[in-house]
PDB file of C-alpha atoms in Angstrom:
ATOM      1  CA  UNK A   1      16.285 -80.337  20.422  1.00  0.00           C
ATOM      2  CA  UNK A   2      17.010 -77.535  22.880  1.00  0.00           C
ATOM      3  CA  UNK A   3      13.620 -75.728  24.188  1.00  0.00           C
ATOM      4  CA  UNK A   4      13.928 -71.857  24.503  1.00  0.00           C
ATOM      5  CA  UNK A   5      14.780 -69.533  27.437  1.00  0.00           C
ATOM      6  CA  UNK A   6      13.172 -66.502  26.252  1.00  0.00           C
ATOM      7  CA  UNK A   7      10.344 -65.859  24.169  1.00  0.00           C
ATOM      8  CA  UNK A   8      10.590 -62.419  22.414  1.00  0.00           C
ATOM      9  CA  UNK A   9      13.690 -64.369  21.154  1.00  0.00           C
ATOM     10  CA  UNK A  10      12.227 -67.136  19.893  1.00  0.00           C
ATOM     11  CA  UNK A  11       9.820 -64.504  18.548  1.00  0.00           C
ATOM     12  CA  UNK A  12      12.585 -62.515  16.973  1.00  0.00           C
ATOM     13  CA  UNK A  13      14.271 -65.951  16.002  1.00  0.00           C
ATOM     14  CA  UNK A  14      10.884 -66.599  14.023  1.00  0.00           C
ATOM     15  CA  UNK A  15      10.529 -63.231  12.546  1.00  0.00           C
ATOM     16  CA  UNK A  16      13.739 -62.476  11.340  1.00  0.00           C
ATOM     17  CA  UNK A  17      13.402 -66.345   9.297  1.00  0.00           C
ATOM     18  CA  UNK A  18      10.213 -65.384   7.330  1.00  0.00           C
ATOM     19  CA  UNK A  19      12.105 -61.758   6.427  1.00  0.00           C
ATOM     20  CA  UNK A  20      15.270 -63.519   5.302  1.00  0.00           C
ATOM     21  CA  UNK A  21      13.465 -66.359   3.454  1.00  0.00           C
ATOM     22  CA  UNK A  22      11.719 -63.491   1.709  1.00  0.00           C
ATOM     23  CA  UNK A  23      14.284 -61.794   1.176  1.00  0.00           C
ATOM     24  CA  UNK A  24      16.340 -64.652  -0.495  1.00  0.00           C
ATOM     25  CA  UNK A  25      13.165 -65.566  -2.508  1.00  0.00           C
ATOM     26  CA  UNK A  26      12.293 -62.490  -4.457  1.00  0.00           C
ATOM     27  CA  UNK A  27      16.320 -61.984  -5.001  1.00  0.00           C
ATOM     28  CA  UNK A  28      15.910 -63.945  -8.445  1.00  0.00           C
ATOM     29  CA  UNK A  29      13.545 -61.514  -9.892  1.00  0.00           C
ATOM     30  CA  UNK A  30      15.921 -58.463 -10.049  1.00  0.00           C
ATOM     31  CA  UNK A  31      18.155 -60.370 -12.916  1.00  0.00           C
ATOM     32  CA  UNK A  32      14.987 -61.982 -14.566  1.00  0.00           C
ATOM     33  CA  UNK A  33      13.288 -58.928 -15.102  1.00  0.00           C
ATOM     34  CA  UNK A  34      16.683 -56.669 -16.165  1.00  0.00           C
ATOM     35  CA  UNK A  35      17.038 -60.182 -18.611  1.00  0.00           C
ATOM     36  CA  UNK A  36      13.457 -59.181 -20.288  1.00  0.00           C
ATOM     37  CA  UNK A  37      13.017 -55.287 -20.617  1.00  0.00           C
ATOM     38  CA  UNK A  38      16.960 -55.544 -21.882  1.00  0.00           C
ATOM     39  CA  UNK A  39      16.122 -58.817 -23.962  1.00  0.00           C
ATOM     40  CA  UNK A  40      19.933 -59.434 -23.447  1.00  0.00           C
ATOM     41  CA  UNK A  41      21.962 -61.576 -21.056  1.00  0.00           C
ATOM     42  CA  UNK A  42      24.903 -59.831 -22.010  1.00  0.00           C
ATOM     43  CA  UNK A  43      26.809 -58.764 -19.243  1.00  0.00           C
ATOM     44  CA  UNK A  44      25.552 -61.891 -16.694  1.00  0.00           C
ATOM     45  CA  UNK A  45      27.881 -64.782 -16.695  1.00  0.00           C
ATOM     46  CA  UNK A  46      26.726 -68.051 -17.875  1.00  0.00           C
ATOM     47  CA  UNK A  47      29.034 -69.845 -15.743  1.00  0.00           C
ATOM     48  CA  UNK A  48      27.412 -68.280 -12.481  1.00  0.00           C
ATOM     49  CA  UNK A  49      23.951 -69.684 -13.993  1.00  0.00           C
ATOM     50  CA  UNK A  50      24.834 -72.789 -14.512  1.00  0.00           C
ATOM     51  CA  UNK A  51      26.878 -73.404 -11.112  1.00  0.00           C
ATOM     52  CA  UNK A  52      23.857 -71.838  -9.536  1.00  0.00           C
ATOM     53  CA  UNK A  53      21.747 -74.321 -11.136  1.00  0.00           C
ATOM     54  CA  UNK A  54      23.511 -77.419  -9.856  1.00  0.00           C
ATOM     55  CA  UNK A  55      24.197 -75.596  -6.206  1.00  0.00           C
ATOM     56  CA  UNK A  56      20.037 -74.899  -5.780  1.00  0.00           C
ATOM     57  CA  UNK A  57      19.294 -78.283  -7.579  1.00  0.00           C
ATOM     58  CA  UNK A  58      21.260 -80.504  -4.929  1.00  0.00           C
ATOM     59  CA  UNK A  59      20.211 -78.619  -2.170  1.00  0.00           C
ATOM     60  CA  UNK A  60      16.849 -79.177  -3.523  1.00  0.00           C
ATOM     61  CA  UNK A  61      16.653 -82.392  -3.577  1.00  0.00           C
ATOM     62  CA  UNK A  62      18.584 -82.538   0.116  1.00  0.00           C
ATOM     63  CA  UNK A  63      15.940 -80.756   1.439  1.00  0.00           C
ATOM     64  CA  UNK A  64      12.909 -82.496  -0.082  1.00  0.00           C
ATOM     65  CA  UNK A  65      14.005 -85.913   0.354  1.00  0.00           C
ATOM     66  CA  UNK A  66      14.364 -85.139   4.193  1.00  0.00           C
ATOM     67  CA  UNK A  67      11.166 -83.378   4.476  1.00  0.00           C
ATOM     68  CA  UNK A  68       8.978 -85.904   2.528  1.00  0.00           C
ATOM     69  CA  UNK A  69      10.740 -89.308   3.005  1.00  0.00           C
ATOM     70  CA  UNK A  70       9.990 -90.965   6.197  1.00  0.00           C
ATOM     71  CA  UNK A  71      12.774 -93.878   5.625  1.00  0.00           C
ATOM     72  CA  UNK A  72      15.500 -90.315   5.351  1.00  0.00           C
ATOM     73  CA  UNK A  73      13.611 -89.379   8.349  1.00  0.00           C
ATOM     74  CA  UNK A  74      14.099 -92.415  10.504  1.00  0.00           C
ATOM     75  CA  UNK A  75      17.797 -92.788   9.471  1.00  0.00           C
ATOM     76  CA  UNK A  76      18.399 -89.251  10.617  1.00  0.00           C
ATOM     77  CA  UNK A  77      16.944 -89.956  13.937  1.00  0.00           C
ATOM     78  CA  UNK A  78      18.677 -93.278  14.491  1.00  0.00           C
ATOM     79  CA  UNK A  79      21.948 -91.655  13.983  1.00  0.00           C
ATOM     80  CA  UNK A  80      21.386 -87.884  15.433  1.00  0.00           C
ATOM     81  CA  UNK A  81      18.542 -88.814  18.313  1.00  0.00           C
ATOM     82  CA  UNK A  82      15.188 -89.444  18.483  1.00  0.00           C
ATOM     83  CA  UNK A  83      14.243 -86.445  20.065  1.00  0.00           C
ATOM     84  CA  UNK A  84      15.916 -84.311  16.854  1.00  0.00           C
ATOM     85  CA  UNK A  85      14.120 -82.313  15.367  1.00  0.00           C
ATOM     86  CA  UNK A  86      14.018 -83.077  11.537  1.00  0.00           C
ATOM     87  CA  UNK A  87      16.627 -79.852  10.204  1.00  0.00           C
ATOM     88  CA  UNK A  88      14.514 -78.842   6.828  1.00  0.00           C
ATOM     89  CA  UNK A  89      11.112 -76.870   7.461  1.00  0.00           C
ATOM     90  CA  UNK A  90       8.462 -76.219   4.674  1.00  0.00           C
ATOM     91  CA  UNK A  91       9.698 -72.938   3.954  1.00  0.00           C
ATOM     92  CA  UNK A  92      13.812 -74.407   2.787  1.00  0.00           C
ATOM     93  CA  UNK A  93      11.367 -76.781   0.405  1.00  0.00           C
ATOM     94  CA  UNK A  94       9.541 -73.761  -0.913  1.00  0.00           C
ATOM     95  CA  UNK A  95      12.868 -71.625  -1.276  1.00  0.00           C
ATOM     96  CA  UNK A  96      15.002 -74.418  -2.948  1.00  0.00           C
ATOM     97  CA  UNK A  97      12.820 -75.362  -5.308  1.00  0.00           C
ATOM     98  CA  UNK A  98      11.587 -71.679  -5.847  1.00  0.00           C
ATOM     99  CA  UNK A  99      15.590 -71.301  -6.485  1.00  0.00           C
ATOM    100  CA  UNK A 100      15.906 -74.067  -8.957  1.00  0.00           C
ATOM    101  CA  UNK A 101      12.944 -72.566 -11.219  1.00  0.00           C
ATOM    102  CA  UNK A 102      13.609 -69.501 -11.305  1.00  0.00           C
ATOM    103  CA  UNK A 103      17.420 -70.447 -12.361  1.00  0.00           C
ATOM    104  CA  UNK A 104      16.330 -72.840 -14.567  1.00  0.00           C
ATOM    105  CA  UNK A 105      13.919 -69.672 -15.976  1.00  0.00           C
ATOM    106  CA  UNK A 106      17.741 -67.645 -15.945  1.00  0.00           C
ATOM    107  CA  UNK A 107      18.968 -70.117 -18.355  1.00  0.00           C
ATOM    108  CA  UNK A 108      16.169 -69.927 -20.861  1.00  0.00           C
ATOM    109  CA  UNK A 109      16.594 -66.335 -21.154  1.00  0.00           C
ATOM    110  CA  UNK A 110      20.394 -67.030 -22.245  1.00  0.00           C
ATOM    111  CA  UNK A 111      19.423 -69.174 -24.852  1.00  0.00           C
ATOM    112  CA  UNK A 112      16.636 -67.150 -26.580  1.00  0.00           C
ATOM    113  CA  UNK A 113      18.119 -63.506 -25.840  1.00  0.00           C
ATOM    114  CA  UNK A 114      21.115 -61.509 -27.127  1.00  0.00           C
ATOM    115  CA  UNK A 115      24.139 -62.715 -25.701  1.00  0.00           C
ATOM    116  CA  UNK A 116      27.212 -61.397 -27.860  1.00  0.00           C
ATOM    117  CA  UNK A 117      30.053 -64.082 -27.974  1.00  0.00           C
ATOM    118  CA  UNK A 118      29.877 -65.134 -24.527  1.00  0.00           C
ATOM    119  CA  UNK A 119      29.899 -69.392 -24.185  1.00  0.00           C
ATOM    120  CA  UNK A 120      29.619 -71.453 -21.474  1.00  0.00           C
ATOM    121  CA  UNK A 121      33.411 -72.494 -20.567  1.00  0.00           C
ATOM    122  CA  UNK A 122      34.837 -75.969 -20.362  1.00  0.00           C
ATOM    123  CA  UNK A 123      35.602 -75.819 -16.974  1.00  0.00           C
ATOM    124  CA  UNK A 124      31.876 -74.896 -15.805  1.00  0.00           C
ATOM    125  CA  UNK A 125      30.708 -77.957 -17.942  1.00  0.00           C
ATOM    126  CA  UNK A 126      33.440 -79.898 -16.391  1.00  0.00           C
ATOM    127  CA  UNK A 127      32.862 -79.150 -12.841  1.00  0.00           C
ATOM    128  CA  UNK A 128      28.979 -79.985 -13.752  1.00  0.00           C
ATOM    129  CA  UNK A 129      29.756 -83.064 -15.417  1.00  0.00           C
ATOM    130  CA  UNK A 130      31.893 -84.534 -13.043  1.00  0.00           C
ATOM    131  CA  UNK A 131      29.437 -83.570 -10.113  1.00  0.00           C
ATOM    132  CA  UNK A 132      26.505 -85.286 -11.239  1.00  0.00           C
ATOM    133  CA  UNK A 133      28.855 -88.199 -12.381  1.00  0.00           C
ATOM    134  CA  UNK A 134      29.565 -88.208  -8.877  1.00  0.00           C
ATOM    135  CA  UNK A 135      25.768 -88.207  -7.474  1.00  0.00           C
ATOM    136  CA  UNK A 136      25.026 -90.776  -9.749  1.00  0.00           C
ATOM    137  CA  UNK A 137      27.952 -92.887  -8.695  1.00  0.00           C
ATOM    138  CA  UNK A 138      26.980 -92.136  -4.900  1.00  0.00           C
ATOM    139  CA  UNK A 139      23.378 -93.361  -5.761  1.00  0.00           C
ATOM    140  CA  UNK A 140      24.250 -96.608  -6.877  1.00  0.00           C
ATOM    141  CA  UNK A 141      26.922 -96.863  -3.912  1.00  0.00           C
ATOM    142  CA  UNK A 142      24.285 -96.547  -1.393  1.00  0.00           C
ATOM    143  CA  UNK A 143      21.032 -98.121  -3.332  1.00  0.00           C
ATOM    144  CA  UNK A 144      22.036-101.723  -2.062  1.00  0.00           C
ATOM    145  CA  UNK A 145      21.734-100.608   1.559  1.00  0.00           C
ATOM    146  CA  UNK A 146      19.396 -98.039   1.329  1.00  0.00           C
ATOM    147  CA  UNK A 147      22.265 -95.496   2.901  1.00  0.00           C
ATOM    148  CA  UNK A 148      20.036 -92.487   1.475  1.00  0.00           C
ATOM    149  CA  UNK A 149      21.028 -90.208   4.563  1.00  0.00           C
ATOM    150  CA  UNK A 150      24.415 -90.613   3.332  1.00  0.00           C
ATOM    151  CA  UNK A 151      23.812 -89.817   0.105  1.00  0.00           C
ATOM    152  CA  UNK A 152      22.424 -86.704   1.251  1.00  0.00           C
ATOM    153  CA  UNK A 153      25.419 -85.770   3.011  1.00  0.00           C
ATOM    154  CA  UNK A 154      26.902 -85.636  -0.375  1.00  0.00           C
ATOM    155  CA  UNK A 155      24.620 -83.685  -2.075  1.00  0.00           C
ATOM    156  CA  UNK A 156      24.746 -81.354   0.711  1.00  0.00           C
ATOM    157  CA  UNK A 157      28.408 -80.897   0.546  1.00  0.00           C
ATOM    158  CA  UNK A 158      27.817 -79.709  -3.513  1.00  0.00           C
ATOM    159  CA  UNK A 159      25.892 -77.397  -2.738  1.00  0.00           C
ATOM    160  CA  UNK A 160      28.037 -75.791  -0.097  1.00  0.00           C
ATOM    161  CA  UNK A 161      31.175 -76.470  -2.648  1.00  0.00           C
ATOM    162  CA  UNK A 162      29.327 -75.028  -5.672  1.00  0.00           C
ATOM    163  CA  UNK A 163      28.293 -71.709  -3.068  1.00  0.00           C
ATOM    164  CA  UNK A 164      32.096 -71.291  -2.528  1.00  0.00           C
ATOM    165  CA  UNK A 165      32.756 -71.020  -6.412  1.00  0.00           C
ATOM    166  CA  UNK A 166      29.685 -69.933  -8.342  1.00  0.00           C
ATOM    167  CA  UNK A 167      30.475 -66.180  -7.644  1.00  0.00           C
ATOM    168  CA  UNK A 168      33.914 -66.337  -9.245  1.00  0.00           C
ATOM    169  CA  UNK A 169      33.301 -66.144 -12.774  1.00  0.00           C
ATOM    170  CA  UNK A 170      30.771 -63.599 -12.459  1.00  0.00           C
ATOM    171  CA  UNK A 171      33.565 -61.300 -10.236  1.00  0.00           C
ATOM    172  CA  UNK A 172      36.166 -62.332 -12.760  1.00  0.00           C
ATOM    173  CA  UNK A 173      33.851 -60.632 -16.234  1.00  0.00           C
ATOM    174  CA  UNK A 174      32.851 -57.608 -14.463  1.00  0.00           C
ATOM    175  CA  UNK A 175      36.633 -57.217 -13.657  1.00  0.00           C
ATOM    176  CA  UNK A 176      37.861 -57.762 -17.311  1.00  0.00           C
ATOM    177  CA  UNK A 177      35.075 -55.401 -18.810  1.00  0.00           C
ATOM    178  CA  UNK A 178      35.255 -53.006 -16.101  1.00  0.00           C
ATOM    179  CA  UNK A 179      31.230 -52.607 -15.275  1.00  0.00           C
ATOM    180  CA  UNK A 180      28.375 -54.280 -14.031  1.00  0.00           C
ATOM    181  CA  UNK A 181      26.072 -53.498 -16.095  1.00  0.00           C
ATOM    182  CA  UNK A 182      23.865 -56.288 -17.189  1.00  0.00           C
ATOM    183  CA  UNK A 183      23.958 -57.684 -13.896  1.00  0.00           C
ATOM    184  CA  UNK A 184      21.567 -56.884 -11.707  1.00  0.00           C
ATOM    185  CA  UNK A 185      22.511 -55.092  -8.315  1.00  0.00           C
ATOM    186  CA  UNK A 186      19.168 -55.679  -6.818  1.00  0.00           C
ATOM    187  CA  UNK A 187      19.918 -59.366  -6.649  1.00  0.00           C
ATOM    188  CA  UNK A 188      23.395 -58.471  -4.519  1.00  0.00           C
ATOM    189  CA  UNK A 189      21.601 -56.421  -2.425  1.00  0.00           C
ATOM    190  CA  UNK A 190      18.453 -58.846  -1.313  1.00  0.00           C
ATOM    191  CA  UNK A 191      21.155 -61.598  -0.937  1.00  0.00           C
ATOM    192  CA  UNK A 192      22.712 -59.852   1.307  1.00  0.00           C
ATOM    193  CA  UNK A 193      20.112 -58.317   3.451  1.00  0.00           C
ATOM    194  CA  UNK A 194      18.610 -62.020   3.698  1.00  0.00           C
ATOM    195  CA  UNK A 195      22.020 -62.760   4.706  1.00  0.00           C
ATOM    196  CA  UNK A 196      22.485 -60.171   7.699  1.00  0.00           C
ATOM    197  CA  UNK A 197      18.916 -61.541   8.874  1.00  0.00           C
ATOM    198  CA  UNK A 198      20.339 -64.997   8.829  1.00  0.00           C
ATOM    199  CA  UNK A 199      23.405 -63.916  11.041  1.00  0.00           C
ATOM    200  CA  UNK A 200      20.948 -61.892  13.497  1.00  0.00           C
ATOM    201  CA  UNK A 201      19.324 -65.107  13.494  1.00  0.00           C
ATOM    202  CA  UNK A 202      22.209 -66.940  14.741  1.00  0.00           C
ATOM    203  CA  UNK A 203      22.798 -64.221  16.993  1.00  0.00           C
ATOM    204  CA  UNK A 204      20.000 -64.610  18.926  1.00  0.00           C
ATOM    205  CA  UNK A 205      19.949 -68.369  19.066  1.00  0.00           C
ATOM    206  CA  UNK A 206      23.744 -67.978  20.854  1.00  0.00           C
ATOM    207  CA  UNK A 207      22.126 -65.353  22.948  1.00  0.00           C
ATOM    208  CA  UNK A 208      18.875 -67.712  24.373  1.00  0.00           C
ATOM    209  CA  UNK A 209      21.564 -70.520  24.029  1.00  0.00           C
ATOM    210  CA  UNK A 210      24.865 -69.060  26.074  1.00  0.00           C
ATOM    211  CA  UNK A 211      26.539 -70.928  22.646  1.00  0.00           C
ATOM    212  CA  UNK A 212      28.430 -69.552  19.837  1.00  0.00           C
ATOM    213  CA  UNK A 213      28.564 -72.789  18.172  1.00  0.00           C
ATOM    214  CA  UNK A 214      25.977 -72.077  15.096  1.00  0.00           C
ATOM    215  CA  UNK A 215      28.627 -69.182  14.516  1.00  0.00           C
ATOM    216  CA  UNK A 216      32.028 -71.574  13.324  1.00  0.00           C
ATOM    217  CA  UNK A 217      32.020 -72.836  10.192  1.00  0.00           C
ATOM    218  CA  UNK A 218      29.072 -71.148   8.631  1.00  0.00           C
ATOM    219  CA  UNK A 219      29.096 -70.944   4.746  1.00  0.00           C
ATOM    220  CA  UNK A 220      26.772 -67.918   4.964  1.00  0.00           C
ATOM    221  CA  UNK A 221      30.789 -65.740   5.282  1.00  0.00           C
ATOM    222  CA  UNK A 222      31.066 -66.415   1.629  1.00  0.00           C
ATOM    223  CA  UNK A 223      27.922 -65.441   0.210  1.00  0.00           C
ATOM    224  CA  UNK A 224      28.376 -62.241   2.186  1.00  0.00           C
ATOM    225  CA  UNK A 225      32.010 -62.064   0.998  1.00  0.00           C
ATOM    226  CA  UNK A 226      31.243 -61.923  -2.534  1.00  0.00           C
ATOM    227  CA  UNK A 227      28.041 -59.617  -2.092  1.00  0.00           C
ATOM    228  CA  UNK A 228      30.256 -56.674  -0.788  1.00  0.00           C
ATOM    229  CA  UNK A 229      32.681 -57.158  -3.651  1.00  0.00           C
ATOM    230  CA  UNK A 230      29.892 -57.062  -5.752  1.00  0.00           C
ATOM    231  CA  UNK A 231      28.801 -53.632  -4.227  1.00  0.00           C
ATOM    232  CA  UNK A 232      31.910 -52.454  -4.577  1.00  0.00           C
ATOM    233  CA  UNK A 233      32.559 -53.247  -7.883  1.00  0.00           C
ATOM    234  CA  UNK A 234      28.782 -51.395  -8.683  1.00  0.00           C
ATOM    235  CA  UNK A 235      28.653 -48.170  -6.647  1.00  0.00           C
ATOM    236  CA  UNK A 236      32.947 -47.705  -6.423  1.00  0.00           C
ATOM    237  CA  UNK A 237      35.051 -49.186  -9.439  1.00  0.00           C
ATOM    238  CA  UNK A 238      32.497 -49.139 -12.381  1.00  0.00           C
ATOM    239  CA  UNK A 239      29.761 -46.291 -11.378  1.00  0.00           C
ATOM    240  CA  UNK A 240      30.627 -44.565 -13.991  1.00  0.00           C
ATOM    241  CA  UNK A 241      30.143 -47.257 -16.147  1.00  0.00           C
ATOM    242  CA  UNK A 242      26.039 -47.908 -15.794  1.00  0.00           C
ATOM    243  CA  UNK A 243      22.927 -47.163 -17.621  1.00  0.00           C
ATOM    244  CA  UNK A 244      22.164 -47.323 -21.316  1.00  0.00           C
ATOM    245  CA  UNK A 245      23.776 -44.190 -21.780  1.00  0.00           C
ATOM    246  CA  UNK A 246      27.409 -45.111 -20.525  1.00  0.00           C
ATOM    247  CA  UNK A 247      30.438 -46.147 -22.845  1.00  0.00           C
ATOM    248  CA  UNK A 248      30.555 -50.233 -21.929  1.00  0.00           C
ATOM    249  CA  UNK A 249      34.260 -51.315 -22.476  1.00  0.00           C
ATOM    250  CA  UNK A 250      34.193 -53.914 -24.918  1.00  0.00           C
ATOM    251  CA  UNK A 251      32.292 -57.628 -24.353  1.00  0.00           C
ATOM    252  CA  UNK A 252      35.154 -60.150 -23.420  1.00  0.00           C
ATOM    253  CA  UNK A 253      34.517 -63.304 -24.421  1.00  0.00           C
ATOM    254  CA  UNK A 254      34.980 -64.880 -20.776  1.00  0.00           C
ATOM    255  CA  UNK A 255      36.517 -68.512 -21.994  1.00  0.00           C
ATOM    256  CA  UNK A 256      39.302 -66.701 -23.384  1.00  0.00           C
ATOM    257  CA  UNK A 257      40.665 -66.278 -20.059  1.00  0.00           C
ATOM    258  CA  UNK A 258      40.859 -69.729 -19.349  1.00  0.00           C
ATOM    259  CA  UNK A 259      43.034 -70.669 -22.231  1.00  0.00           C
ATOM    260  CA  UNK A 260      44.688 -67.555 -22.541  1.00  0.00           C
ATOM    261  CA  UNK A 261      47.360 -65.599 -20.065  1.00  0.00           C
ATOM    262  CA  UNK A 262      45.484 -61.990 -18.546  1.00  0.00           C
ATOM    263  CA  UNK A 263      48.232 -59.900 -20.386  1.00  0.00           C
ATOM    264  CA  UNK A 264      47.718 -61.120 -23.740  1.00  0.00           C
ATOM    265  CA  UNK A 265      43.537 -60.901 -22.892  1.00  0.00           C
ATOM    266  CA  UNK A 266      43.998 -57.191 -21.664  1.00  0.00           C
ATOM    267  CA  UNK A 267      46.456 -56.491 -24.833  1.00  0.00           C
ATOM    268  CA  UNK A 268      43.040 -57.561 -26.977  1.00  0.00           C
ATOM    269  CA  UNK A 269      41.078 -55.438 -25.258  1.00  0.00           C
ATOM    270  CA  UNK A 270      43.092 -52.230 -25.574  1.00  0.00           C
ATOM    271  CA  UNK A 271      43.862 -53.195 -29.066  1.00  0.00           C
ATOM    272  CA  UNK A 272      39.963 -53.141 -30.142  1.00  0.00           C
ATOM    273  CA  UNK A 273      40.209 -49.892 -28.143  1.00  0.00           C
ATOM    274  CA  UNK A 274      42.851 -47.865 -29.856  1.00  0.00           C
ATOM    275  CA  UNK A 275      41.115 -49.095 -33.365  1.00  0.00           C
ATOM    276  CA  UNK A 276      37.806 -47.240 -32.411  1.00  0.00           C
ATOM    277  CA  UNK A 277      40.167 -44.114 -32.012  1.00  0.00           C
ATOM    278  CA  UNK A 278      39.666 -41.772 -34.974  1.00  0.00           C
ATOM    279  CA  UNK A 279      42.291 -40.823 -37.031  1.00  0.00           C
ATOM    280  CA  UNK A 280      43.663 -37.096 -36.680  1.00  0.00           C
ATOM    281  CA  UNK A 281      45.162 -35.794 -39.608  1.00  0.00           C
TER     282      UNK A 281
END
């Protein structure tokens, strides 16, 4: 493991990980707490929950199975070099399995609070099913040998997968019913500001280092991606559609979509719009 050149770097390095690990903690509570005082989901996609749940569940157990297990431990080290550092701290235990309770806390509140007509789709059950199918396949594949490092590697590929898609359906609703609201912008905006403190992070490791390397590659683009689209679709497109007091266009069942082409799915929508019209004699 490479030693530091500079120490209000390292410093900074250290800070800037407790803000962003704090920041990325407390960003579950936003959507939680709108959940409650609203005592309604409606308006936060199921899908997104439940892809969330699977993405913070596998990186869960990634990170406490390398923390706590020494044979994980050794395996790393026998492949990577013993003077590696082990790559999961205390804190990415903490945060994962923070994550996976508080998600897990998310999904109770869709099953005993309003929710209109909005169902979980086949495809987000599919992509679950099929990726646990796939753990549990792994897990057998590598019991024999006791190739748990490798197992890991898969797990840790999910949860960078499920971080590339788990967005989408949420982007995809607030598009059809043109507003946000029921989804909670102060979520977007901690995930991102825990995001910029991971890239100053990197930053200054390239800086001490003379290496961009940390830079290529890093799934972190995505997360940030989809938090400025999120932004935009809150504060730009749909600002005029927020707040108890604004006219919501009409709940869109979300699994429609899937089976259904967009024109016929906006033809609905205008449809149940022009019969709320009243009639002028």
């Amino acid at each position: 493991m490479a030693s530091w050149n500079s120490v209000p770097l390292h410093v900074s390095y250290e800070v800037l990980g407790w803000l962003t690990f704090v920041c990325w903690s407390i960003s579950f509570y936003p959507q939680v707490y709108l959940n409650y005082r609203r005592k309604s989901v409606v308006g936060l996609n199921f899908d997104f929950v439940l892809l969330n749940l699977t993405k913070h569940s596998s990186y869960m157990l990634y990170n406490t199975s390398l923390y706590f297990s020494p044979t994980v431990q050794k395996q790393y080290k026998d492949k990577y070099g013993q003077n590696e550092m082990i790559p999961v701290a205390a804190n990415d235990v903490a945060f994962s399995s923070h994550a996976v309770l508080l998600t897990a806390i998310t999904l109770f509140q869709i099953a005993i609070y309003e929710r209109g007509n909005q169902k979980l789709s086949k495809i987000a059950c599919g992509i679950v099913f099929i990726t646990w199918l796939v753990v549990t396949i792994c897990f057998f594949i590598a019991l024999p040998e006791h190739h748990w490092l490798w197992l890991l590697s898969i797990l840790n590929v999910i949860q960078v997968c499920m971080t590339t898609i788990k967005y989408i359906p949420q982007a995809v609703m607030n598009f059809l019913r043109k507003s946000t609201e029921g989804w909670s912008i102060g979520n977007i905006l901690l995930d991102f500001s825990g995001s910029v403190g991971n890239y100053a992070q990197m930053l200054m490791q390239s800086i001490d280092q003379g290496s961009w390397m940390n830079f290529y590659g890093n799934i972190g683009k995505i997360s940030v991606f989809f938090d400025i689209l999120f932004m935009f679709q809150h504060y730009v497109l749909y600002w005029h559609n927020k707040g108890p007091e604004a006219k919501i266009a009409p709940e869109v069942d979300i699994t429609k979509s899937i089976d259904r082409p967009m024109e016929l799915l906006l033809e609905e929508v205008e449809m149940e719009e022009i019969e709320k019209w009243p009639l002028v004699s």
